[in-house]
Amino acid sequence: MDVAVFNTKSYDRTFLSEANGDGRHRLTFLEPHLTEETAVLAAGHTAVCAFVNDRLDGATLNKLNSVGVSLVALRCAGFNNVDLSAAKALGIKVARVPAYSPHAVAEHTMALILALNRRIHRAYNRVREGNFALEGLLGFDLAGKTAGVVGTGKIGELVVRILTGFGCRVLVHDVAQNQAVVSMGATYVPFTELAAGSDLITLHCPLTPQTHHLIDADTIALMKPGIMLVNTSRGAVVDTAAVLDGLKSGQIGSVALDVYEEEGDFFFEDLSNRFISDDLFARLLTFPNVLITGHQAFFTREALSGIAETTIGNLTAFEKTGRALHEISIEKIG
Ligand code: NAD
């Protein structure tokens, strides 16, 4: 099948080419993001392959439809960037990679928690400059603290396991209970109870209308002063302006982010020779108690290989049967 692969980096080419070992699919690797303007590049291809920061709104899907595309194969789990109603109306199928090494994201979450708590990001620079002072590097023992985990699916479950291993008491919140985390000793509580009772909160729910700005000024006000907040889920689960206010007032003690509300404008690109035009983001970077990575939690060999294999599996199944292995539709998500 002819597939236009948008928004590709060297690592996408490497892992997708490897998974497409027998050359069954003709993959055209394109650098531009998929947008209404670039959709025309998909002409002559049956499918497009897109990533989290491609914008598959109604206008883009219309363009894709007009050039003959009938499948969108997302090489990611989240699909909040796709207008599923528009896809259905146009008869375009949408497939995704529902799971690929949840360990990658869970382990990165723990890396952020540990680095932020012990200020490793500051210590690294200090020692390189011959500054061995400890002022400003004070952390806390994780053992005995209460961790709040929002979303106990594949990633959240692993995070609960890791935090339990560190000796944390774990409060969890989800719309559906996962018995595995209960058997690890975690306790399901309403979100407000989790917010009020946790020393650190880490987010592992999808971005939905219900979770949009779940962390806002009201919920931040419920939290223990000095809370550590960690987000590796989706940027807009957090109201960034409210977090900034919380940091300024000291209500929030520290923040680690792998995702950001407006990340689509600059994540995954090297902008080091330019300036950051997003003032909220730039302001966040001025805090010593803020640690940000650029949506890299998924970025392990195992995860990239899993993503590529499932994506090729989706393409092959669609070519053979007209149905991808992991289709999502407006009906399925209700
Ligand atoms: P999952 O579907 O296995 O688990 C998500 C959990 O969130 C489910 O248990 C679901 O019931 C729960 N949930 C849904 N709505 C909720 C709500 N309103 N309140 C509380 N919980 C709710 O997904 P996963 O594989 O564990 O991934 C979790 C999220 O991590 C994804 O949706 C994605 O946004 C994010 N993610 C980030 C990266 C990264 O690189 N930073 C990589 C993969 C996934």
PDB file of N, CA, C and O in Angstrom, residues 69-127:
ATOM      1  N   VAL A  69      -7.234   9.631   0.137  1.00  0.00           N
ATOM      2  CA  VAL A  69      -6.760   8.893   1.318  1.00  0.00           C
ATOM      3  C   VAL A  69      -7.947   8.244   2.021  1.00  0.00           C
ATOM      4  O   VAL A  69      -8.977   8.882   2.234  1.00  0.00           O
ATOM      5  N   SER A  70      -7.804   6.957   2.378  1.00  0.00           N
ATOM      6  CA  SER A  70      -8.921   6.308   3.081  1.00  0.00           C
ATOM      7  C   SER A  70      -8.536   5.775   4.461  1.00  0.00           C
ATOM      8  O   SER A  70      -9.388   5.246   5.170  1.00  0.00           O
ATOM      9  N   LEU A  71      -7.256   5.916   4.844  1.00  0.00           N
ATOM     10  CA  LEU A  71      -6.854   5.469   6.183  1.00  0.00           C
ATOM     11  C   LEU A  71      -5.876   6.460   6.801  1.00  0.00           C
ATOM     12  O   LEU A  71      -4.932   6.902   6.152  1.00  0.00           O
ATOM     13  N   VAL A  72      -6.140   6.795   8.071  1.00  0.00           N
ATOM     14  CA  VAL A  72      -5.166   7.553   8.861  1.00  0.00           C
ATOM     15  C   VAL A  72      -4.596   6.577   9.878  1.00  0.00           C
ATOM     16  O   VAL A  72      -5.337   6.051  10.716  1.00  0.00           O
ATOM     17  N   ALA A  73      -3.309   6.288   9.780  1.00  0.00           N
ATOM     18  CA  ALA A  73      -2.669   5.386  10.747  1.00  0.00           C
ATOM     19  C   ALA A  73      -1.832   6.243  11.685  1.00  0.00           C
ATOM     20  O   ALA A  73      -0.770   6.753  11.300  1.00  0.00           O
ATOM     21  N   LEU A  74      -2.334   6.412  12.904  1.00  0.00           N
ATOM     22  CA  LEU A  74      -1.592   7.218  13.880  1.00  0.00           C
ATOM     23  C   LEU A  74      -0.463   6.370  14.457  1.00  0.00           C
ATOM     24  O   LEU A  74      -0.692   5.220  14.825  1.00  0.00           O
ATOM     25  N   ARG A  75       0.725   6.949  14.560  1.00  0.00           N
ATOM     26  CA  ARG A  75       1.793   6.183  15.210  1.00  0.00           C
ATOM     27  C   ARG A  75       1.941   6.667  16.663  1.00  0.00           C
ATOM     28  O   ARG A  75       3.016   7.040  17.117  1.00  0.00           O
ATOM     29  N   CYS A  76       0.825   6.660  17.361  1.00  0.00           N
ATOM     30  CA  CYS A  76       0.770   7.052  18.766  1.00  0.00           C
ATOM     31  C   CYS A  76      -0.519   6.477  19.348  1.00  0.00           C
ATOM     32  O   CYS A  76      -1.375   5.993  18.604  1.00  0.00           O
ATOM     33  N   ALA A  77      -0.642   6.587  20.681  1.00  0.00           N
ATOM     34  CA  ALA A  77      -1.834   6.041  21.346  1.00  0.00           C
ATOM     35  C   ALA A  77      -2.956   7.077  21.391  1.00  0.00           C
ATOM     36  O   ALA A  77      -4.105   6.785  21.062  1.00  0.00           O
ATOM     37  N   GLY A  78      -2.610   8.307  21.795  1.00  0.00           N
ATOM     38  CA  GLY A  78      -3.605   9.371  21.953  1.00  0.00           C
ATOM     39  C   GLY A  78      -4.180   9.762  20.588  1.00  0.00           C
ATOM     40  O   GLY A  78      -3.483   9.704  19.567  1.00  0.00           O
ATOM     41  N   PHE A  79      -5.455  10.150  20.561  1.00  0.00           N
ATOM     42  CA  PHE A  79      -6.092  10.538  19.290  1.00  0.00           C
ATOM     43  C   PHE A  79      -6.905  11.811  19.465  1.00  0.00           C
ATOM     44  O   PHE A  79      -7.827  12.089  18.703  1.00  0.00           O
ATOM     45  N   ASN A  80      -6.553  12.598  20.493  1.00  0.00           N
ATOM     46  CA  ASN A  80      -7.288  13.839  20.746  1.00  0.00           C
ATOM     47  C   ASN A  80      -7.054  14.878  19.635  1.00  0.00           C
ATOM     48  O   ASN A  80      -7.750  15.885  19.575  1.00  0.00           O
ATOM     49  N   ASN A  81      -6.078  14.620  18.746  1.00  0.00           N
ATOM     50  CA  ASN A  81      -5.806  15.537  17.640  1.00  0.00           C
ATOM     51  C   ASN A  81      -6.581  15.186  16.369  1.00  0.00           C
ATOM     52  O   ASN A  81      -6.341  15.771  15.311  1.00  0.00           O
ATOM     53  N   VAL A  82      -7.482  14.199  16.464  1.00  0.00           N
ATOM     54  CA  VAL A  82      -8.244  13.773  15.276  1.00  0.00           C
ATOM     55  C   VAL A  82      -9.727  14.077  15.481  1.00  0.00           C
ATOM     56  O   VAL A  82     -10.300  13.738  16.512  1.00  0.00           O
ATOM     57  N   ASP A  83     -10.338  14.697  14.473  1.00  0.00           N
ATOM     58  CA  ASP A  83     -11.784  14.929  14.505  1.00  0.00           C
ATOM     59  C   ASP A  83     -12.467  13.649  14.002  1.00  0.00           C
ATOM     60  O   ASP A  83     -12.623  13.441  12.795  1.00  0.00           O
ATOM     61  N   LEU A  84     -12.826  12.792  14.958  1.00  0.00           N
ATOM     62  CA  LEU A  84     -13.376  11.472  14.587  1.00  0.00           C
ATOM     63  C   LEU A  84     -14.736  11.579  13.909  1.00  0.00           C
ATOM     64  O   LEU A  84     -15.070  10.753  13.052  1.00  0.00           O
ATOM     65  N   SER A  85     -15.527  12.604  14.264  1.00  0.00           N
ATOM     66  CA  SER A  85     -16.829  12.759  13.600  1.00  0.00           C
ATOM     67  C   SER A  85     -16.620  13.073  12.128  1.00  0.00           C
ATOM     68  O   SER A  85     -17.312  12.523  11.250  1.00  0.00           O
ATOM     69  N   ALA A  86     -15.666  13.978  11.863  1.00  0.00           N
ATOM     70  CA  ALA A  86     -15.383  14.335  10.462  1.00  0.00           C
ATOM     71  C   ALA A  86     -14.867  13.119   9.707  1.00  0.00           C
ATOM     72  O   ALA A  86     -15.263  12.879   8.556  1.00  0.00           O
ATOM     73  N   ALA A  87     -13.998  12.334  10.346  1.00  0.00           N
ATOM     74  CA  ALA A  87     -13.443  11.134   9.689  1.00  0.00           C
ATOM     75  C   ALA A  87     -14.577  10.183   9.328  1.00  0.00           C
ATOM     76  O   ALA A  87     -14.623   9.643   8.218  1.00  0.00           O
ATOM     77  N   LYS A  88     -15.501   9.984  10.269  1.00  0.00           N
ATOM     78  CA  LYS A  88     -16.634   9.073  10.012  1.00  0.00           C
ATOM     79  C   LYS A  88     -17.479   9.585   8.841  1.00  0.00           C
ATOM     80  O   LYS A  88     -17.827   8.831   7.934  1.00  0.00           O
ATOM     81  N   ALA A  89     -17.778  10.894   8.862  1.00  0.00           N
ATOM     82  CA  ALA A  89     -18.615  11.461   7.807  1.00  0.00           C
ATOM     83  C   ALA A  89     -17.957  11.286   6.433  1.00  0.00           C
ATOM     84  O   ALA A  89     -18.655  11.101   5.427  1.00  0.00           O
ATOM     85  N   LEU A  90     -16.626  11.329   6.398  1.00  0.00           N
ATOM     86  CA  LEU A  90     -15.915  11.220   5.124  1.00  0.00           C
ATOM     87  C   LEU A  90     -15.600   9.767   4.754  1.00  0.00           C
ATOM     88  O   LEU A  90     -15.066   9.491   3.677  1.00  0.00           O
ATOM     89  N   GLY A  91     -15.865   8.849   5.678  1.00  0.00           N
ATOM     90  CA  GLY A  91     -15.554   7.432   5.423  1.00  0.00           C
ATOM     91  C   GLY A  91     -14.068   7.135   5.540  1.00  0.00           C
ATOM     92  O   GLY A  91     -13.580   6.138   4.998  1.00  0.00           O
ATOM     93  N   ILE A  92     -13.323   7.990   6.242  1.00  0.00           N
ATOM     94  CA  ILE A  92     -11.890   7.724   6.452  1.00  0.00           C
ATOM     95  C   ILE A  92     -11.734   6.925   7.749  1.00  0.00           C
ATOM     96  O   ILE A  92     -12.258   7.316   8.794  1.00  0.00           O
ATOM     97  N   LYS A  93     -11.043   5.789   7.660  1.00  0.00           N
ATOM     98  CA  LYS A  93     -10.806   4.977   8.854  1.00  0.00           C
ATOM     99  C   LYS A  93      -9.606   5.558   9.618  1.00  0.00           C
ATOM    100  O   LYS A  93      -8.667   6.087   9.005  1.00  0.00           O
ATOM    101  N   VAL A  94      -9.669   5.449  10.935  1.00  0.00           N
ATOM    102  CA  VAL A  94      -8.563   5.957  11.768  1.00  0.00           C
ATOM    103  C   VAL A  94      -8.066   4.806  12.630  1.00  0.00           C
ATOM    104  O   VAL A  94      -8.853   4.140  13.308  1.00  0.00           O
ATOM    105  N   ALA A  95      -6.758   4.573  12.586  1.00  0.00           N
ATOM    106  CA  ALA A  95      -6.169   3.509  13.415  1.00  0.00           C
ATOM    107  C   ALA A  95      -5.081   4.115  14.287  1.00  0.00           C
ATOM    108  O   ALA A  95      -4.552   5.187  13.985  1.00  0.00           O
ATOM    109  N   ARG A  96      -4.775   3.440  15.375  1.00  0.00           N
ATOM    110  CA  ARG A  96      -3.737   3.964  16.272  1.00  0.00           C
ATOM    111  C   ARG A  96      -2.906   2.813  16.824  1.00  0.00           C
ATOM    112  O   ARG A  96      -3.131   1.648  16.492  1.00  0.00           O
ATOM    113  N   VAL A  97      -1.975   3.146  17.698  1.00  0.00           N
ATOM    114  CA  VAL A  97      -1.157   2.141  18.376  1.00  0.00           C
ATOM    115  C   VAL A  97      -1.567   2.196  19.847  1.00  0.00           C
ATOM    116  O   VAL A  97      -1.105   3.057  20.586  1.00  0.00           O
ATOM    117  N   PRO A  98      -2.501   1.335  20.254  1.00  0.00           N
ATOM    118  CA  PRO A  98      -3.067   1.493  21.594  1.00  0.00           C
ATOM    119  C   PRO A  98      -2.051   1.271  22.709  1.00  0.00           C
ATOM    120  O   PRO A  98      -2.164   1.886  23.769  1.00  0.00           O
ATOM    121  N   ALA A  99      -1.092   0.411  22.476  1.00  0.00           N
ATOM    122  CA  ALA A  99      -0.121   0.137  23.543  1.00  0.00           C
ATOM    123  C   ALA A  99       1.248  -0.110  22.946  1.00  0.00           C
ATOM    124  O   ALA A  99       1.376  -0.773  21.924  1.00  0.00           O
ATOM    125  N   TYR A 100       2.262   0.462  23.555  1.00  0.00           N
ATOM    126  CA  TYR A 100       3.638   0.202  23.141  1.00  0.00           C
ATOM    127  C   TYR A 100       4.482   0.535  24.351  1.00  0.00           C
ATOM    128  O   TYR A 100       4.505   1.649  24.790  1.00  0.00           O
ATOM    129  N   SER A 101       5.063  -0.414  24.913  1.00  0.00           N
ATOM    130  CA  SER A 101       5.896  -0.231  26.093  1.00  0.00           C
ATOM    131  C   SER A 101       5.392   0.863  27.038  1.00  0.00           C
ATOM    132  O   SER A 101       5.948   1.963  27.065  1.00  0.00           O
ATOM    133  N   PRO A 102       4.373   0.565  27.822  1.00  0.00           N
ATOM    134  CA  PRO A 102       3.993   1.522  28.865  1.00  0.00           C
ATOM    135  C   PRO A 102       5.152   1.741  29.844  1.00  0.00           C
ATOM    136  O   PRO A 102       5.199   2.750  30.540  1.00  0.00           O
ATOM    137  N   HIS A 103       6.107   0.775  29.841  1.00  0.00           N
ATOM    138  CA  HIS A 103       7.285   0.924  30.716  1.00  0.00           C
ATOM    139  C   HIS A 103       8.050   2.199  30.365  1.00  0.00           C
ATOM    140  O   HIS A 103       8.585   2.872  31.237  1.00  0.00           O
ATOM    141  N   ALA A 104       8.119   2.509  29.056  1.00  0.00           N
ATOM    142  CA  ALA A 104       8.887   3.690  28.629  1.00  0.00           C
ATOM    143  C   ALA A 104       8.365   4.934  29.347  1.00  0.00           C
ATOM    144  O   ALA A 104       9.142   5.721  29.901  1.00  0.00           O
ATOM    145  N   VAL A 105       7.046   5.104  29.347  1.00  0.00           N
ATOM    146  CA  VAL A 105       6.457   6.318  29.937  1.00  0.00           C
ATOM    147  C   VAL A 105       6.514   6.263  31.465  1.00  0.00           C
ATOM    148  O   VAL A 105       6.838   7.249  32.125  1.00  0.00           O
ATOM    149  N   ALA A 106       6.234   5.086  32.019  1.00  0.00           N
ATOM    150  CA  ALA A 106       6.267   4.959  33.487  1.00  0.00           C
ATOM    151  C   ALA A 106       7.679   5.219  34.012  1.00  0.00           C
ATOM    152  O   ALA A 106       7.872   5.927  35.013  1.00  0.00           O
ATOM    153  N   GLU A 107       8.686   4.686  33.325  1.00  0.00           N
ATOM    154  CA  GLU A 107      10.063   4.868  33.793  1.00  0.00           C
ATOM    155  C   GLU A 107      10.507   6.324  33.631  1.00  0.00           C
ATOM    156  O   GLU A 107      11.220   6.866  34.475  1.00  0.00           O
ATOM    157  N   HIS A 108      10.068   6.977  32.556  1.00  0.00           N
ATOM    158  CA  HIS A 108      10.419   8.392  32.379  1.00  0.00           C
ATOM    159  C   HIS A 108       9.752   9.239  33.467  1.00  0.00           C
ATOM    160  O   HIS A 108      10.332  10.186  33.979  1.00  0.00           O
ATOM    161  N   THR A 109       8.520   8.871  33.797  1.00  0.00           N
ATOM    162  CA  THR A 109       7.814   9.585  34.874  1.00  0.00           C
ATOM    163  C   THR A 109       8.632   9.505  36.165  1.00  0.00           C
ATOM    164  O   THR A 109       8.834  10.506  36.864  1.00  0.00           O
ATOM    165  N   MET A 110       9.141   8.308  36.446  1.00  0.00           N
ATOM    166  CA  MET A 110       9.927   8.151  37.678  1.00  0.00           C
ATOM    167  C   MET A 110      11.248   8.908  37.572  1.00  0.00           C
ATOM    168  O   MET A 110      11.723   9.482  38.565  1.00  0.00           O
ATOM    169  N   ALA A 111      11.831   8.929  36.373  1.00  0.00           N
ATOM    170  CA  ALA A 111      13.072   9.692  36.171  1.00  0.00           C
ATOM    171  C   ALA A 111      12.823  11.165  36.485  1.00  0.00           C
ATOM    172  O   ALA A 111      13.639  11.832  37.143  1.00  0.00           O
ATOM    173  N   LEU A 112      11.672  11.686  36.030  1.00  0.00           N
ATOM    174  CA  LEU A 112      11.341  13.093  36.292  1.00  0.00           C
ATOM    175  C   LEU A 112      11.143  13.336  37.790  1.00  0.00           C
ATOM    176  O   LEU A 112      11.637  14.328  38.341  1.00  0.00           O
ATOM    177  N   ILE A 113      10.419  12.422  38.449  1.00  0.00           N
ATOM    178  CA  ILE A 113      10.154  12.594  39.882  1.00  0.00           C
ATOM    179  C   ILE A 113      11.478  12.626  40.659  1.00  0.00           C
ATOM    180  O   ILE A 113      11.717  13.509  41.489  1.00  0.00           O
ATOM    181  N   LEU A 114      12.348  11.684  40.351  1.00  0.00           N
ATOM    182  CA  LEU A 114      13.615  11.598  41.088  1.00  0.00           C
ATOM    183  C   LEU A 114      14.517  12.797  40.773  1.00  0.00           C
ATOM    184  O   LEU A 114      15.112  13.401  41.675  1.00  0.00           O
ATOM    185  N   ALA A 115      14.599  13.143  39.499  1.00  0.00           N
ATOM    186  CA  ALA A 115      15.479  14.256  39.110  1.00  0.00           C
ATOM    187  C   ALA A 115      14.981  15.566  39.713  1.00  0.00           C
ATOM    188  O   ALA A 115      15.767  16.363  40.233  1.00  0.00           O
ATOM    189  N   LEU A 116      13.665  15.779  39.659  1.00  0.00           N
ATOM    190  CA  LEU A 116      13.105  17.032  40.169  1.00  0.00           C
ATOM    191  C   LEU A 116      13.265  17.111  41.687  1.00  0.00           C
ATOM    192  O   LEU A 116      13.687  18.144  42.228  1.00  0.00           O
ATOM    193  N   ASN A 117      12.954  16.018  42.362  1.00  0.00           N
ATOM    194  CA  ASN A 117      13.027  16.015  43.820  1.00  0.00           C
ATOM    195  C   ASN A 117      14.444  16.304  44.301  1.00  0.00           C
ATOM    196  O   ASN A 117      14.656  17.111  45.207  1.00  0.00           O
ATOM    197  N   ARG A 118      15.451  15.666  43.673  1.00  0.00           N
ATOM    198  CA  ARG A 118      16.827  15.821  44.129  1.00  0.00           C
ATOM    199  C   ARG A 118      17.581  16.876  43.330  1.00  0.00           C
ATOM    200  O   ARG A 118      18.784  17.022  43.448  1.00  0.00           O
ATOM    201  N   ARG A 119      16.831  17.621  42.496  1.00  0.00           N
ATOM    202  CA  ARG A 119      17.378  18.749  41.718  1.00  0.00           C
ATOM    203  C   ARG A 119      18.605  18.324  40.887  1.00  0.00           C
ATOM    204  O   ARG A 119      19.598  19.043  40.795  1.00  0.00           O
ATOM    205  N   ILE A 120      18.501  17.157  40.286  1.00  0.00           N
ATOM    206  CA  ILE A 120      19.617  16.629  39.488  1.00  0.00           C
ATOM    207  C   ILE A 120      19.918  17.568  38.310  1.00  0.00           C
ATOM    208  O   ILE A 120      21.071  17.746  37.913  1.00  0.00           O
ATOM    209  N   HIS A 121      18.855  18.199  37.756  1.00  0.00           N
ATOM    210  CA  HIS A 121      19.057  19.107  36.609  1.00  0.00           C
ATOM    211  C   HIS A 121      19.946  20.292  36.997  1.00  0.00           C
ATOM    212  O   HIS A 121      20.699  20.801  36.178  1.00  0.00           O
ATOM    213  N   ARG A 122      19.855  20.726  38.250  1.00  0.00           N
ATOM    214  CA  ARG A 122      20.696  21.845  38.697  1.00  0.00           C
ATOM    215  C   ARG A 122      22.083  21.334  39.114  1.00  0.00           C
ATOM    216  O   ARG A 122      23.094  21.970  38.822  1.00  0.00           O
ATOM    217  N   ALA A 123      22.088  20.203  39.811  1.00  0.00           N
ATOM    218  CA  ALA A 123      23.352  19.656  40.303  1.00  0.00           C
ATOM    219  C   ALA A 123      24.306  19.335  39.144  1.00  0.00           C
ATOM    220  O   ALA A 123      25.508  19.596  39.224  1.00  0.00           O
ATOM    221  N   TYR A 124      23.751  18.843  38.057  1.00  0.00           N
ATOM    222  CA  TYR A 124      24.558  18.474  36.882  1.00  0.00           C
ATOM    223  C   TYR A 124      25.341  19.684  36.379  1.00  0.00           C
ATOM    224  O   TYR A 124      26.554  19.626  36.165  1.00  0.00           O
ATOM    225  N   ASN A 125      24.616  20.803  36.227  1.00  0.00           N
ATOM    226  CA  ASN A 125      25.284  22.014  35.723  1.00  0.00           C
ATOM    227  C   ASN A 125      26.270  22.576  36.735  1.00  0.00           C
ATOM    228  O   ASN A 125      27.353  23.034  36.382  1.00  0.00           O
ATOM    229  N   ARG A 126      25.881  22.560  38.014  1.00  0.00           N
ATOM    230  CA  ARG A 126      26.763  23.116  39.038  1.00  0.00           C
ATOM    231  C   ARG A 126      28.108  22.406  39.071  1.00  0.00           C
ATOM    232  O   ARG A 126      29.159  23.037  39.067  1.00  0.00           O
ATOM    233  N   VAL A 127      28.064  21.075  39.123  1.00  0.00           N
ATOM    234  CA  VAL A 127      29.301  20.308  39.264  1.00  0.00           C
ATOM    235  C   VAL A 127      30.192  20.522  38.040  1.00  0.00           C
ATOM    236  O   VAL A 127      31.410  20.645  38.157  1.00  0.00           O
TER     237      VAL A 127
END
